[in-house]
Amino acid sequence: MHAVNDPFMLLANAPPGIATAGERRADLDRIMDQSGHRDPRTVVGYIRRANAFKGQSGSGFL
């Protein structure tokens, strides 16, 4: 079983489109409205975790 703070598990459970919307700099309120999230920290966390691996030397393996 994976730890709760395992970034791969959190990304696997992220609703599709949240990271993409964040990359495209969509308005946080609009992302929350579309995804149904009430706490902005949840959405921001998904976006940060998705972006954490961008630009890394091994990012092509993910």
mmCIF file of N, CA and C in Angstrom:
data_model
loop_
_atom_site.group_PDB
_atom_site.id
_atom_site.type_symbol
_atom_site.label_atom_id
_atom_site.label_comp_id
_atom_site.label_asym_id
_atom_site.label_seq_id
_atom_site.Cartn_x
_atom_site.Cartn_y
_atom_site.Cartn_z
ATOM 1 N N MET A 1 0.845 -1.185 0.000
ATOM 2 C CA MET A 1 0.000 0.000 0.000
ATOM 3 C C MET A 1 0.881 1.235 0.000
ATOM 4 N N HIS A 2 0.464 2.252 -0.758
ATOM 5 C CA HIS A 2 1.229 3.488 -0.867
ATOM 6 C C HIS A 2 0.887 4.434 0.272
ATOM 7 N N ALA A 3 1.870 5.235 0.653
ATOM 8 C CA ALA A 3 1.626 6.259 1.662
ATOM 9 C C ALA A 3 0.695 7.325 1.090
ATOM 10 N N VAL A 4 -0.042 7.974 1.958
ATOM 11 C CA VAL A 4 -0.989 8.995 1.528
ATOM 12 C C VAL A 4 -0.275 10.147 0.830
ATOM 13 N N ASN A 5 0.936 10.481 1.260
ATOM 14 C CA ASN A 5 1.635 11.613 0.655
ATOM 15 C C ASN A 5 2.538 11.195 -0.503
ATOM 16 N N ASP A 6 2.312 10.037 -1.053
ATOM 17 C CA ASP A 6 3.036 9.581 -2.238
ATOM 18 C C ASP A 6 2.518 10.360 -3.439
ATOM 19 N N PRO A 7 3.361 11.182 -4.106
ATOM 20 C CA PRO A 7 2.868 12.025 -5.192
ATOM 21 C C PRO A 7 2.260 11.244 -6.352
ATOM 22 N N PHE A 8 2.746 10.030 -6.611
ATOM 23 C CA PHE A 8 2.188 9.250 -7.701
ATOM 24 C C PHE A 8 0.762 8.811 -7.388
ATOM 25 N N MET A 9 0.479 8.467 -6.149
ATOM 26 C CA MET A 9 -0.877 8.074 -5.769
ATOM 27 C C MET A 9 -1.812 9.279 -5.816
ATOM 28 N N LEU A 10 -1.336 10.441 -5.375
ATOM 29 C CA LEU A 10 -2.179 11.630 -5.399
ATOM 30 C C LEU A 10 -2.505 12.032 -6.826
ATOM 31 N N LEU A 11 -1.538 11.916 -7.722
ATOM 32 C CA LEU A 11 -1.801 12.232 -9.119
ATOM 33 C C LEU A 11 -2.744 11.221 -9.744
ATOM 34 N N ALA A 12 -2.587 9.966 -9.360
ATOM 35 C CA ALA A 12 -3.453 8.926 -9.914
ATOM 36 C C ALA A 12 -4.908 9.167 -9.506
ATOM 37 N N ASN A 13 -5.103 9.779 -8.343
ATOM 38 C CA ASN A 13 -6.453 10.028 -7.856
ATOM 39 C C ASN A 13 -6.985 11.399 -8.252
ATOM 40 N N ALA A 14 -6.160 12.212 -8.894
ATOM 41 C CA ALA A 14 -6.597 13.550 -9.309
ATOM 42 C C ALA A 14 -7.611 13.429 -10.448
ATOM 43 N N PRO A 15 -8.661 14.204 -10.369
ATOM 44 C CA PRO A 15 -9.615 14.200 -11.481
ATOM 45 C C PRO A 15 -8.936 14.654 -12.767
ATOM 46 N N PRO A 16 -9.244 14.016 -13.882
ATOM 47 C CA PRO A 16 -8.599 14.398 -15.138
ATOM 48 C C PRO A 16 -8.911 15.849 -15.492
ATOM 49 N N GLY A 17 -7.926 16.519 -16.005
ATOM 50 C CA GLY A 17 -8.125 17.882 -16.467
ATOM 51 C C GLY A 17 -7.677 18.965 -15.509
ATOM 52 N N ILE A 18 -7.546 18.659 -14.219
ATOM 53 C CA ILE A 18 -7.151 19.691 -13.268
ATOM 54 C C ILE A 18 -5.728 20.163 -13.556
ATOM 55 N N ALA A 19 -4.812 19.239 -13.738
ATOM 56 C CA ALA A 19 -3.427 19.625 -14.025
ATOM 57 C C ALA A 19 -3.339 20.360 -15.357
ATOM 58 N N THR A 20 -4.083 19.893 -16.345
ATOM 59 C CA THR A 20 -4.083 20.549 -17.657
ATOM 60 C C THR A 20 -4.637 21.962 -17.545
ATOM 61 N N ALA A 21 -5.705 22.128 -16.814
ATOM 62 C CA ALA A 21 -6.278 23.465 -16.631
ATOM 63 C C ALA A 21 -5.296 24.376 -15.913
ATOM 64 N N GLY A 22 -4.579 23.836 -14.943
ATOM 65 C CA GLY A 22 -3.570 24.618 -14.238
ATOM 66 C C GLY A 22 -2.435 25.035 -15.150
ATOM 67 N N GLU A 23 -2.005 24.108 -16.007
ATOM 68 C CA GLU A 23 -0.942 24.418 -16.962
ATOM 69 C C GLU A 23 -1.368 25.537 -17.907
ATOM 70 N N ARG A 24 -2.625 25.564 -18.230
ATOM 71 C CA ARG A 24 -3.145 26.584 -19.149
ATOM 72 C C ARG A 24 -3.554 27.861 -18.419
ATOM 73 N N ARG A 25 -3.234 27.894 -17.131
ATOM 74 C CA ARG A 25 -3.489 29.063 -16.277
ATOM 75 C C ARG A 25 -4.971 29.446 -16.220
ATOM 76 N N ALA A 26 -5.809 28.421 -16.158
ATOM 77 C CA ALA A 26 -7.243 28.670 -15.999
ATOM 78 C C ALA A 26 -7.496 29.245 -14.606
ATOM 79 N N ASP A 27 -8.548 29.993 -14.468
ATOM 80 C CA ASP A 27 -8.918 30.604 -13.201
ATOM 81 C C ASP A 27 -9.229 29.516 -12.170
ATOM 82 N N LEU A 28 -8.681 29.661 -10.968
ATOM 83 C CA LEU A 28 -8.868 28.653 -9.916
ATOM 84 C C LEU A 28 -10.349 28.454 -9.600
ATOM 85 N N ASP A 29 -11.104 29.537 -9.534
ATOM 86 C CA ASP A 29 -12.548 29.408 -9.250
ATOM 87 C C ASP A 29 -13.258 28.590 -10.320
ATOM 88 N N ARG A 30 -12.858 28.776 -11.553
ATOM 89 C CA ARG A 30 -13.487 28.017 -12.647
ATOM 90 C C ARG A 30 -13.112 26.536 -12.570
ATOM 91 N N ILE A 31 -11.846 26.253 -12.261
ATOM 92 C CA ILE A 31 -11.417 24.856 -12.104
ATOM 93 C C ILE A 31 -12.226 24.201 -10.985
ATOM 94 N N MET A 32 -12.360 24.902 -9.856
ATOM 95 C CA MET A 32 -13.108 24.352 -8.725
ATOM 96 C C MET A 32 -14.578 24.149 -9.074
ATOM 97 N N ASP A 33 -15.134 25.074 -9.823
ATOM 98 C CA ASP A 33 -16.537 24.951 -10.230
ATOM 99 C C ASP A 33 -16.737 23.725 -11.121
ATOM 100 N N GLN A 34 -15.819 23.522 -12.050
ATOM 101 C CA GLN A 34 -15.933 22.394 -12.983
ATOM 102 C C GLN A 34 -15.661 21.058 -12.299
ATOM 103 N N SER A 35 -14.702 21.052 -11.358
ATOM 104 C CA SER A 35 -14.309 19.788 -10.729
ATOM 105 C C SER A 35 -15.145 19.443 -9.504
ATOM 106 N N GLY A 36 -15.832 20.446 -8.954
ATOM 107 C CA GLY A 36 -16.659 20.201 -7.776
ATOM 108 C C GLY A 36 -15.900 20.284 -6.463
ATOM 109 N N HIS A 37 -14.653 20.715 -6.501
ATOM 110 C CA HIS A 37 -13.883 20.847 -5.268
ATOM 111 C C HIS A 37 -14.300 22.112 -4.534
ATOM 112 N N ARG A 38 -14.329 22.029 -3.212
ATOM 113 C CA ARG A 38 -14.696 23.190 -2.399
ATOM 114 C C ARG A 38 -13.485 23.858 -1.774
ATOM 115 N N ASP A 39 -12.432 23.118 -1.571
ATOM 116 C CA ASP A 39 -11.236 23.651 -0.920
ATOM 117 C C ASP A 39 -10.165 23.925 -1.972
ATOM 118 N N PRO A 40 -9.770 25.180 -2.148
ATOM 119 C CA PRO A 40 -8.772 25.486 -3.172
ATOM 120 C C PRO A 40 -7.427 24.811 -2.922
ATOM 121 N N ARG A 41 -7.141 24.484 -1.668
ATOM 122 C CA ARG A 41 -5.867 23.816 -1.368
ATOM 123 C C ARG A 41 -5.771 22.458 -2.054
ATOM 124 N N THR A 42 -6.887 21.781 -2.210
ATOM 125 C CA THR A 42 -6.891 20.474 -2.879
ATOM 126 C C THR A 42 -6.509 20.633 -4.342
ATOM 127 N N VAL A 43 -7.130 21.580 -5.014
ATOM 128 C CA VAL A 43 -6.866 21.798 -6.443
ATOM 129 C C VAL A 43 -5.431 22.267 -6.653
ATOM 130 N N VAL A 44 -4.984 23.217 -5.837
ATOM 131 C CA VAL A 44 -3.613 23.726 -5.948
ATOM 132 C C VAL A 44 -2.616 22.592 -5.698
ATOM 133 N N GLY A 45 -2.926 21.721 -4.768
ATOM 134 C CA GLY A 45 -2.051 20.572 -4.502
ATOM 135 C C GLY A 45 -1.920 19.656 -5.699
ATOM 136 N N TYR A 46 -3.027 19.373 -6.370
ATOM 137 C CA TYR A 46 -2.976 18.540 -7.577
ATOM 138 C C TYR A 46 -2.105 19.195 -8.645
ATOM 139 N N ILE A 47 -2.274 20.496 -8.835
ATOM 140 C CA ILE A 47 -1.511 21.206 -9.865
ATOM 141 C C ILE A 47 -0.030 21.222 -9.520
ATOM 142 N N ARG A 48 0.296 21.500 -8.266
ATOM 143 C CA ARG A 48 1.713 21.516 -7.847
ATOM 144 C C ARG A 48 2.360 20.149 -8.031
ATOM 145 N N ARG A 49 1.664 19.106 -7.658
ATOM 146 C CA ARG A 49 2.241 17.762 -7.797
ATOM 147 C C ARG A 49 2.444 17.395 -9.259
ATOM 148 N N ALA A 50 1.510 17.801 -10.102
ATOM 149 C CA ALA A 50 1.650 17.511 -11.531
ATOM 150 C C ALA A 50 2.822 18.268 -12.132
ATOM 151 N N ASN A 51 3.052 19.480 -11.681
ATOM 152 C CA ASN A 51 4.132 20.304 -12.210
ATOM 153 C C ASN A 51 5.485 19.988 -11.579
ATOM 154 N N ALA A 52 5.497 19.241 -10.498
ATOM 155 C CA ALA A 52 6.743 18.948 -9.792
ATOM 156 C C ALA A 52 7.725 18.165 -10.649
ATOM 157 N N PHE A 53 7.232 17.407 -11.598
ATOM 158 C CA PHE A 53 8.101 16.559 -12.405
ATOM 159 C C PHE A 53 8.443 17.168 -13.753
ATOM 160 N N LYS A 54 7.911 18.321 -14.056
ATOM 161 C CA LYS A 54 8.193 18.962 -15.344
ATOM 162 C C LYS A 54 9.597 19.535 -15.346
ATOM 163 N N GLY A 55 10.281 19.356 -16.442
ATOM 164 C CA GLY A 55 11.625 19.908 -16.574
ATOM 165 C C GLY A 55 12.708 19.094 -15.886
ATOM 166 N N GLN A 56 12.366 17.977 -15.296
ATOM 167 C CA GLN A 56 13.350 17.123 -14.642
ATOM 168 C C GLN A 56 14.039 16.252 -15.691
ATOM 169 N N SER A 57 15.248 15.845 -15.412
ATOM 170 C CA SER A 57 16.001 15.055 -16.391
ATOM 171 C C SER A 57 15.323 13.724 -16.709
ATOM 172 N N GLY A 58 14.588 13.173 -15.772
ATOM 173 C CA GLY A 58 13.921 11.892 -16.012
ATOM 174 C C GLY A 58 12.455 12.033 -16.367
ATOM 175 N N SER A 59 12.001 13.252 -16.694
ATOM 176 C CA SER A 59 10.573 13.458 -16.940
ATOM 177 C C SER A 59 10.057 12.666 -18.136
ATOM 178 N N GLY A 60 10.932 12.280 -19.053
ATOM 179 C CA GLY A 60 10.513 11.488 -20.205
ATOM 180 C C GLY A 60 10.087 10.081 -19.834
ATOM 181 N N PHE A 61 10.465 9.617 -18.646
ATOM 182 C CA PHE A 61 10.109 8.282 -18.197
ATOM 183 C C PHE A 61 8.744 8.236 -17.542
ATOM 184 N N LEU A 62 8.175 9.399 -17.192
ATOM 185 C CA LEU A 62 6.895 9.436 -16.486
ATOM 186 C C LEU A 62 5.730 9.452 -17.431
#
